[in-house]
mmCIF file of C-alpha atoms in Angstrom:
data_model
loop_
_atom_site.group_PDB
_atom_site.id
_atom_site.type_symbol
_atom_site.label_atom_id
_atom_site.label_comp_id
_atom_site.label_asym_id
_atom_site.label_seq_id
_atom_site.Cartn_x
_atom_site.Cartn_y
_atom_site.Cartn_z
ATOM 1 C CA MET S 682 38.278 165.430 54.868
ATOM 2 C CA ARG S 683 40.331 168.431 55.968
ATOM 3 C CA ARG S 684 43.171 166.126 57.008
ATOM 4 C CA ILE S 685 43.058 164.287 53.683
ATOM 5 C CA GLY S 686 42.991 167.612 51.816
ATOM 6 C CA ALA S 687 45.952 168.913 53.810
ATOM 7 C CA ALA S 688 47.895 165.700 53.181
ATOM 8 C CA LEU S 689 47.211 165.843 49.432
ATOM 9 C CA LEU S 690 48.165 169.517 49.323
ATOM 10 C CA SER S 691 51.449 168.883 51.129
ATOM 11 C CA LEU S 692 52.180 165.950 48.790
ATOM 12 C CA ALA S 693 51.554 168.131 45.746
ATOM 13 C CA ALA S 694 53.832 170.828 47.167
ATOM 14 C CA PHE S 695 56.553 168.261 47.859
ATOM 15 C CA LEU S 696 56.379 166.850 44.330
ATOM 16 C CA ALA S 697 56.427 170.346 42.830
ATOM 17 C CA ALA S 698 59.497 171.286 44.898
ATOM 18 C CA TRP S 699 61.164 168.012 43.905
ATOM 19 C CA LYS S 700 60.500 168.611 40.218
ATOM 20 C CA LEU S 701 61.688 172.206 40.480
ATOM 21 C CA ALA S 702 64.931 171.053 42.123
ATOM 22 C CA THR S 703 65.645 168.631 39.263
ATOM 23 C CA VAL S 704 64.912 171.284 36.620
ATOM 24 C CA VAL S 705 66.798 174.166 38.226
ATOM 25 C CA GLY S 706 69.705 172.053 39.435
ATOM 26 C CA GLY S 707 70.004 170.080 36.239
ATOM 27 C CA TYR S 708 71.039 166.997 38.182
ATOM 28 C CA PRO S 709 71.630 163.742 36.292
ATOM 29 C CA GLU S 710 69.204 160.931 36.976
ATOM 30 C CA PHE S 711 71.668 158.879 39.011
ATOM 31 C CA ILE S 712 71.941 161.741 41.543
ATOM 32 C CA LEU S 713 68.366 163.061 41.713
ATOM 33 C CA PRO S 714 65.795 161.541 39.371
ATOM 34 C CA ALA S 715 62.663 163.487 38.466
ATOM 35 C CA PRO S 716 59.316 162.368 39.944
ATOM 36 C CA GLU S 717 58.117 161.055 36.596
ATOM 37 C CA ALA S 718 61.252 158.895 36.255
ATOM 38 C CA VAL S 719 60.605 157.352 39.666
ATOM 39 C CA LEU S 720 56.945 156.806 38.772
ATOM 40 C CA ALA S 721 57.910 155.090 35.514
ATOM 41 C CA GLU S 722 60.393 152.875 37.362
ATOM 42 C CA ALA S 723 57.698 151.997 39.911
ATOM 43 C CA GLY S 724 55.383 150.941 37.088
ATOM 44 C CA ASP S 725 58.089 148.707 35.604
ATOM 45 C CA ALA S 726 58.894 147.155 39.000
ATOM 46 C CA ILE S 727 55.224 146.449 39.685
ATOM 47 C CA ALA S 728 54.607 145.015 36.223
ATOM 48 C CA SER S 729 57.610 142.686 36.461
ATOM 49 C CA GLY S 730 56.632 141.490 39.944
ATOM 50 C CA VAL S 731 59.984 142.484 41.430
ATOM 51 C CA LEU S 732 58.501 145.075 43.765
ATOM 52 C CA TRP S 733 55.799 142.714 45.064
ATOM 53 C CA GLU S 734 58.327 140.000 45.913
ATOM 54 C CA HIS S 735 60.626 142.293 47.878
ATOM 55 C CA THR S 736 57.763 144.147 49.566
ATOM 56 C CA ALA S 737 56.115 140.914 50.727
ATOM 57 C CA ALA S 738 59.363 139.736 52.332
ATOM 58 C CA THR S 739 59.864 143.002 54.229
ATOM 59 C CA LEU S 740 56.220 143.074 55.342
ATOM 60 C CA LEU S 741 56.461 139.550 56.739
ATOM 61 C CA GLU S 742 59.650 140.329 58.657
ATOM 62 C CA ALA S 743 58.303 143.597 60.055
ATOM 63 C CA VAL S 744 54.956 142.147 61.143
ATOM 64 C CA LEU S 745 56.448 139.056 62.788
ATOM 65 C CA GLY S 746 59.222 141.085 64.416
ATOM 66 C CA PHE S 747 56.737 143.607 65.781
ATOM 67 C CA VAL S 748 54.408 140.931 67.164
ATOM 68 C CA VAL S 749 57.243 139.033 68.855
ATOM 69 C CA GLY S 750 58.992 142.158 70.136
ATOM 70 C CA ALA S 751 55.832 143.876 71.358
ATOM 71 C CA THR S 752 54.557 140.751 73.136
ATOM 72 C CA ALA S 753 57.842 140.250 74.961
ATOM 73 C CA ALA S 754 58.127 143.971 75.709
ATOM 74 C CA VAL S 755 54.668 144.220 77.276
ATOM 75 C CA ALA S 756 55.308 141.152 79.438
ATOM 76 C CA ILE S 757 58.711 142.409 80.614
ATOM 77 C CA GLY S 758 57.380 145.958 80.989
ATOM 78 C CA VAL S 759 54.651 144.764 83.365
ATOM 79 C CA VAL S 760 57.240 142.931 85.483
ATOM 80 C CA LEU S 761 59.511 146.006 85.523
ATOM 81 C CA GLY S 762 56.601 148.225 86.475
ATOM 82 C CA LYS S 763 55.552 145.961 89.329
ATOM 83 C CA SER S 764 58.985 145.316 90.844
ATOM 84 C CA LEU S 765 61.672 147.888 91.595
ATOM 85 C CA LEU S 766 64.098 145.064 92.344
ATOM 86 C CA VAL S 767 63.646 143.530 88.898
ATOM 87 C CA GLU S 768 64.061 146.956 87.320
ATOM 88 C CA ARG S 769 67.344 147.543 89.164
ATOM 89 C CA VAL S 770 68.638 144.131 88.078
ATOM 90 C CA LEU S 771 67.537 144.231 84.429
ATOM 91 C CA SER S 772 67.758 147.935 83.545
ATOM 92 C CA PRO S 773 71.556 148.037 83.027
ATOM 93 C CA TYR S 774 71.344 145.119 80.590
ATOM 94 C CA LEU S 775 68.391 146.617 78.717
ATOM 95 C CA VAL S 776 70.071 150.007 78.397
ATOM 96 C CA ALA S 777 73.374 148.439 77.346
ATOM 97 C CA ALA S 778 71.623 146.336 74.695
ATOM 98 C CA GLN S 779 69.838 149.427 73.416
ATOM 99 C CA ALA S 780 73.072 151.433 73.306
ATOM 100 C CA VAL S 781 74.769 148.937 70.984
ATOM 101 C CA PRO S 782 73.787 149.720 67.358
ATOM 102 C CA ILE S 783 71.601 146.974 65.952
ATOM 103 C CA LEU S 784 73.547 147.158 62.691
ATOM 104 C CA ALA S 785 76.631 146.028 64.616
ATOM 105 C CA LEU S 786 74.740 143.149 66.244
ATOM 106 C CA ALA S 787 72.936 142.010 63.105
ATOM 107 C CA PRO S 788 75.782 139.917 61.598
ATOM 108 C CA LEU S 789 76.284 138.128 64.916
ATOM 109 C CA LEU S 790 72.562 137.427 65.230
ATOM 110 C CA HIS S 791 72.546 136.046 61.702
ATOM 111 C CA ILE S 792 75.296 133.604 62.715
ATOM 112 C CA TRP S 793 73.485 132.580 65.899
ATOM 113 C CA PHE S 794 70.041 132.119 64.354
ATOM 114 C CA GLY S 795 71.014 130.628 61.021
ATOM 115 C CA GLY S 796 70.730 133.622 58.723
ATOM 116 C CA GLY S 797 67.145 132.901 57.641
ATOM 117 C CA LEU S 798 63.781 134.440 58.443
ATOM 118 C CA LEU S 799 64.197 133.689 62.164
ATOM 119 C CA ALA S 800 67.331 135.837 62.378
ATOM 120 C CA ARG S 801 65.617 138.763 60.665
ATOM 121 C CA VAL S 802 62.574 138.473 62.927
ATOM 122 C CA VAL S 803 64.822 138.463 66.009
ATOM 123 C CA ILE S 804 66.580 141.613 64.790
ATOM 124 C CA CYS S 805 63.215 143.343 64.246
ATOM 125 C CA ALA S 806 61.986 142.198 67.664
ATOM 126 C CA LEU S 807 65.082 143.552 69.403
ATOM 127 C CA ILE S 808 64.802 146.984 67.828
ATOM 128 C CA VAL S 809 61.082 147.113 68.709
ATOM 129 C CA PHE S 810 61.477 145.845 72.279
ATOM 130 C CA PHE S 811 63.016 148.731 74.226
ATOM 131 C CA PRO S 812 60.566 151.634 73.621
ATOM 132 C CA ILE S 813 57.519 149.416 74.169
ATOM 133 C CA ALA S 814 58.944 147.870 77.351
ATOM 134 C CA ILE S 815 59.755 151.288 78.812
ATOM 135 C CA ALA S 816 56.332 152.668 77.826
ATOM 136 C CA THR S 817 54.638 149.685 79.478
ATOM 137 C CA MET S 818 56.657 150.123 82.665
ATOM 138 C CA VAL S 819 55.852 153.835 82.870
ATOM 139 C CA GLY S 820 52.186 153.161 82.164
ATOM 140 C CA ILE S 821 51.930 150.488 84.858
ATOM 141 C CA ARG S 822 53.468 152.832 87.401
ATOM 142 C CA SER S 823 51.036 155.610 86.478
ATOM 143 C CA THR S 824 48.103 153.601 87.869
ATOM 144 C CA ASP S 825 46.012 155.517 90.403
ATOM 145 C CA PRO S 826 47.088 154.143 93.826
ATOM 146 C CA LEU S 827 43.631 154.805 95.295
ATOM 147 C CA LEU S 828 41.985 152.596 92.693
ATOM 148 C CA ALA S 829 44.636 149.934 93.276
ATOM 149 C CA GLU S 830 43.944 150.052 97.007
ATOM 150 C CA LEU S 831 40.192 149.816 96.345
ATOM 151 C CA LEU S 832 40.640 146.625 94.315
ATOM 152 C CA ARG S 833 42.942 145.256 96.984
ATOM 153 C CA SER S 834 40.312 145.922 99.661
ATOM 154 C CA LEU S 835 37.709 144.124 97.542
ATOM 155 C CA GLY S 836 39.901 141.034 97.524
ATOM 156 C CA ALA S 837 41.106 141.221 93.937
ATOM 157 C CA ARG S 838 44.031 138.956 93.164
ATOM 158 C CA PRO S 839 47.244 140.443 91.683
ATOM 159 C CA SER S 840 46.417 139.009 88.270
ATOM 160 C CA GLN S 841 42.967 140.623 88.440
ATOM 161 C CA ARG S 842 44.445 143.988 89.413
ATOM 162 C CA ILE S 843 46.805 143.825 86.449
ATOM 163 C CA ARG S 844 44.053 142.823 84.013
ATOM 164 C CA LEU S 845 41.271 145.092 85.297
ATOM 165 C CA LEU S 846 43.172 148.201 86.356
ATOM 166 C CA GLU S 847 46.863 148.431 85.586
ATOM 167 C CA ILE S 848 46.846 147.379 81.911
ATOM 168 C CA PRO S 849 43.837 149.605 81.039
ATOM 169 C CA SER S 850 45.461 152.515 82.889
ATOM 170 C CA ALA S 851 48.704 151.959 81.022
ATOM 171 C CA LEU S 852 47.099 151.888 77.555
ATOM 172 C CA PRO S 853 47.588 155.593 76.651
ATOM 173 C CA VAL S 854 51.321 155.417 77.423
ATOM 174 C CA LEU S 855 51.631 151.911 75.977
ATOM 175 C CA PHE S 856 50.198 153.005 72.649
ATOM 176 C CA GLY S 857 52.782 155.775 72.519
ATOM 177 C CA GLY S 858 55.437 153.058 72.664
ATOM 178 C CA LEU S 859 53.580 150.980 70.081
ATOM 179 C CA ARG S 860 53.527 153.920 67.658
ATOM 180 C CA VAL S 861 57.288 154.170 67.904
ATOM 181 C CA GLY S 862 57.779 150.415 67.831
ATOM 182 C CA ILE S 863 55.734 149.774 64.698
ATOM 183 C CA THR S 864 57.852 152.182 62.657
ATOM 184 C CA LEU S 865 61.057 150.780 64.152
ATOM 185 C CA ALA S 866 59.952 147.339 62.957
ATOM 186 C CA VAL S 867 60.254 148.543 59.363
ATOM 187 C CA ILE S 868 63.736 149.901 60.087
ATOM 188 C CA GLY S 869 64.654 146.630 61.763
ATOM 189 C CA ALA S 870 63.555 144.639 58.715
ATOM 190 C CA VAL S 871 65.779 146.714 56.423
ATOM 191 C CA VAL S 872 68.758 146.446 58.796
ATOM 192 C CA ALA S 873 68.257 142.682 58.986
ATOM 193 C CA GLU S 874 68.161 142.442 55.197
ATOM 194 C CA TRP S 875 71.352 144.473 54.878
ATOM 195 C CA ALA S 876 73.066 142.096 57.293
ATOM 196 C CA GLY S 877 72.234 139.109 55.130
ATOM 197 C CA ALA S 878 69.206 138.338 52.939
ATOM 198 C CA SER S 879 68.394 137.540 49.349
ATOM 199 C CA VAL S 880 65.017 139.266 49.161
ATOM 200 C CA GLY S 881 63.412 142.331 50.714
ATOM 201 C CA LEU S 882 63.248 146.075 50.168
ATOM 202 C CA GLY S 883 66.613 146.494 51.906
ATOM 203 C CA VAL S 884 68.101 144.063 49.396
ATOM 204 C CA LEU S 885 66.398 145.925 46.547
ATOM 205 C CA ILE S 886 67.959 149.197 47.729
ATOM 206 C CA ASN S 887 71.401 147.579 47.725
ATOM 207 C CA ILE S 888 70.837 146.112 44.265
ATOM 208 C CA ALA S 889 69.653 149.454 42.904
ATOM 209 C CA ASN S 890 72.478 151.403 44.542
ATOM 210 C CA GLN S 891 75.473 149.112 44.134
ATOM 211 C CA GLY S 892 74.557 146.639 41.424
ATOM 212 C CA LEU S 893 72.479 148.525 38.853
ATOM 213 C CA PHE S 894 73.251 152.157 39.774
ATOM 214 C CA ASN S 895 69.505 152.639 39.339
ATOM 215 C CA THR S 896 68.643 155.600 41.548
ATOM 216 C CA PRO S 897 64.959 155.738 40.499
ATOM 217 C CA LEU S 898 64.527 152.133 41.656
ATOM 218 C CA MET S 899 66.136 153.029 44.988
ATOM 219 C CA PHE S 900 63.655 155.898 45.346
ATOM 220 C CA VAL S 901 60.816 153.468 44.628
ATOM 221 C CA ALA S 902 61.983 151.135 47.409
ATOM 222 C CA LEU S 903 62.346 154.049 49.832
ATOM 223 C CA ALA S 904 58.863 155.303 48.952
ATOM 224 C CA VAL S 905 57.368 151.858 49.584
ATOM 225 C CA LEU S 906 59.111 151.702 52.973
ATOM 226 C CA ALA S 907 57.658 155.106 53.855
ATOM 227 C CA ILE S 908 54.173 153.989 52.803
ATOM 228 C CA ILE S 909 54.474 150.807 54.881
ATOM 229 C CA GLY S 910 55.565 152.825 57.916
ATOM 230 C CA LEU S 911 52.679 155.267 57.512
ATOM 231 C CA ALA S 912 50.172 152.434 57.076
ATOM 232 C CA PHE S 913 51.430 150.592 60.159
ATOM 233 C CA HIS S 914 51.392 153.785 62.228
ATOM 234 C CA GLY S 915 47.870 154.584 61.066
ATOM 235 C CA LEU S 916 46.706 151.084 62.013
ATOM 236 C CA VAL S 917 48.069 151.480 65.551
ATOM 237 C CA VAL S 918 46.389 154.890 65.858
ATOM 238 C CA LEU S 919 43.092 153.372 64.691
ATOM 239 C CA VAL S 920 43.293 150.602 67.287
ATOM 240 C CA GLU S 921 44.217 153.165 69.944
ATOM 241 C CA ARG S 922 41.134 155.236 69.169
ATOM 242 C CA ARG S 923 38.970 152.159 69.555
ATOM 243 C CA LEU S 924 40.478 151.061 72.874
ATOM 244 C CA VAL S 925 41.490 154.265 74.645
ATOM 245 C CA SER S 926 39.030 156.906 75.761
ATOM 246 C CA HIS S 927 40.473 160.417 75.438
#
């Protein structure tokens, strides 16, 4: 209850500061709309169904991209954590791929994968992959060597050691990567939509900014993206609390 109270108090303070800025600054609505203007625009977008359509598209892309990216990242992260040779071979490529801005790669990926949902999911998966893979690798290597030797002496197979010891030991670090990755999935969905899409919150932001010059609608889309990111992050934290003993 204290956390909820603190969150509500900070939200009220933010809205009050926002309203004060619009009153004192006297900004026109296309530069900085007042909170009530954004709220009214949100009501119109919800009533017309526009917001639901774009939100559903972004949610689908982010969820699928996160699932694909996280699954591949955990698998590759385990291999990297178990083999120094594989890490030396693959690390330069992983770092180089991470260093290239995804916004620069997105148009090329749209060409390669047909420009549909698959292309947007691939873009989300790529932006999610790196932090989760590195977190998995670090977590695997943080396994207690004495416990690993104990399982080895008991005749446990490599697959059993991974399943019974190394993955559970890596969970605290892995969930740190998942927290980062789940929010990056939302960013990846927007980047993918900017590169080429007809629906999604990224598309709605472009329409509001360049087509309609409707700044309140752009604020609505940004607020929904923030809410999605917070909800996803909270879900990962909830799962972490259930699985990881602190």
